[in-house]
Amino acid sequence: MKRIELTIFSAGLLQMMQKCGIKPEDEKHIPLYNDYAQMLADGEKSTYIQMHLSEKYGICPRQVYAIYKRLNERIDIEP
């Protein structure tokens, strides 16, 4: 498959994602988001979650929270 073929196939979804402010590289943060959400559901405090995941993923605690907040944001999908 050529790059253009995949781009054409995915054009509608890519346009919708771009319109909603979703970056393709957000995909790499899905495991971090899932870990954060699970720890939060288990009753852990946000500060502890941020510290733990910052060590696990090698990023600063503030960035952990920013990633979770961005991915957890509600978006409106208009036709």
mmCIF file of C-alpha atoms in Angstrom:
data_model
loop_
_atom_site.group_PDB
_atom_site.id
_atom_site.type_symbol
_atom_site.label_atom_id
_atom_site.label_comp_id
_atom_site.label_asym_id
_atom_site.label_seq_id
_atom_site.Cartn_x
_atom_site.Cartn_y
_atom_site.Cartn_z
ATOM 1 C CA MET A 1 0.000 0.000 0.000
ATOM 2 C CA LYS A 2 1.216 3.479 -0.743
ATOM 3 C CA ARG A 3 1.036 6.371 1.717
ATOM 4 C CA ILE A 4 -1.424 8.227 -0.535
ATOM 5 C CA GLU A 5 -3.762 5.226 -0.603
ATOM 6 C CA LEU A 6 -3.945 5.097 3.171
ATOM 7 C CA THR A 7 -4.370 8.870 3.324
ATOM 8 C CA ILE A 8 -7.249 8.788 0.847
ATOM 9 C CA PHE A 9 -8.854 5.876 2.707
ATOM 10 C CA SER A 10 -8.579 7.736 6.037
ATOM 11 C CA ALA A 11 -9.230 11.287 4.807
ATOM 12 C CA GLY A 12 -12.677 11.692 6.386
ATOM 13 C CA LEU A 13 -11.560 10.464 9.794
ATOM 14 C CA LEU A 14 -8.357 12.521 9.673
ATOM 15 C CA GLN A 15 -10.321 15.670 8.821
ATOM 16 C CA MET A 16 -12.751 15.053 11.689
ATOM 17 C CA MET A 17 -9.884 14.453 14.126
ATOM 18 C CA GLN A 18 -8.104 17.607 13.006
ATOM 19 C CA LYS A 19 -11.306 19.652 13.335
ATOM 20 C CA CYS A 20 -11.729 18.374 16.915
ATOM 21 C CA GLY A 21 -8.126 19.163 17.802
ATOM 22 C CA ILE A 22 -6.997 15.532 18.015
ATOM 23 C CA LYS A 23 -3.411 14.982 16.984
ATOM 24 C CA PRO A 24 -2.398 11.653 15.410
ATOM 25 C CA GLU A 25 0.399 11.350 17.981
ATOM 26 C CA ASP A 26 -2.206 11.321 20.784
ATOM 27 C CA GLU A 27 -2.511 7.609 20.021
ATOM 28 C CA LYS A 28 0.756 6.903 21.816
ATOM 29 C CA HIS A 29 -0.748 8.244 25.056
ATOM 30 C CA ILE A 30 -3.629 5.744 25.209
ATOM 31 C CA PRO A 31 -1.821 3.443 27.700
ATOM 32 C CA LEU A 32 -1.070 6.420 29.977
ATOM 33 C CA TYR A 33 -4.724 7.527 29.799
ATOM 34 C CA ASN A 34 -5.937 4.011 30.609
ATOM 35 C CA ASP A 35 -3.551 3.725 33.560
ATOM 36 C CA TYR A 36 -4.638 7.136 34.904
ATOM 37 C CA ALA A 37 -8.343 6.330 34.545
ATOM 38 C CA GLN A 38 -7.929 2.930 36.239
ATOM 39 C CA MET A 39 -5.954 4.361 39.150
ATOM 40 C CA LEU A 40 -8.531 7.137 39.561
ATOM 41 C CA ALA A 41 -11.340 4.556 39.544
ATOM 42 C CA ASP A 42 -9.414 2.592 42.184
ATOM 43 C CA GLY A 43 -9.548 5.643 44.465
ATOM 44 C CA GLU A 44 -5.977 6.868 44.096
ATOM 45 C CA LYS A 45 -5.351 10.599 44.538
ATOM 46 C CA SER A 46 -4.487 12.647 41.441
ATOM 47 C CA THR A 47 -1.144 13.774 42.869
ATOM 48 C CA TYR A 48 -0.069 10.180 43.504
ATOM 49 C CA ILE A 49 -1.242 9.108 40.043
ATOM 50 C CA GLN A 50 0.713 11.899 38.390
ATOM 51 C CA MET A 51 3.899 11.068 40.307
ATOM 52 C CA HIS A 52 3.593 7.327 39.663
ATOM 53 C CA LEU A 53 2.864 7.671 35.945
ATOM 54 C CA SER A 54 5.523 10.340 35.448
ATOM 55 C CA GLU A 55 8.095 7.813 36.654
ATOM 56 C CA LYS A 56 6.576 4.998 34.586
ATOM 57 C CA TYR A 57 6.420 6.980 31.335
ATOM 58 C CA GLY A 58 9.457 9.226 31.882
ATOM 59 C CA ILE A 59 7.644 12.555 31.705
ATOM 60 C CA CYS A 60 6.953 15.286 34.252
ATOM 61 C CA PRO A 61 3.883 14.981 36.523
ATOM 62 C CA ARG A 62 2.297 18.111 35.069
ATOM 63 C CA GLN A 63 2.527 16.627 31.573
ATOM 64 C CA VAL A 64 0.803 13.446 32.791
ATOM 65 C CA TYR A 65 -2.143 15.538 34.004
ATOM 66 C CA ALA A 66 -2.184 17.658 30.817
ATOM 67 C CA ILE A 67 -2.294 14.540 28.618
ATOM 68 C CA TYR A 68 -5.086 12.967 30.695
ATOM 69 C CA LYS A 69 -7.082 16.198 30.728
ATOM 70 C CA ARG A 70 -6.717 16.688 26.956
ATOM 71 C CA LEU A 71 -7.716 13.119 26.105
ATOM 72 C CA ASN A 72 -10.588 13.170 28.586
ATOM 73 C CA GLU A 73 -12.069 16.359 27.120
ATOM 74 C CA ARG A 74 -15.550 16.053 25.632
ATOM 75 C CA ILE A 75 -15.821 17.003 21.969
ATOM 76 C CA ASP A 76 -18.749 17.707 19.689
ATOM 77 C CA ILE A 77 -18.749 15.849 16.407
ATOM 78 C CA GLU A 78 -20.735 17.727 13.822
ATOM 79 C CA PRO A 79 -21.783 16.029 10.576
#
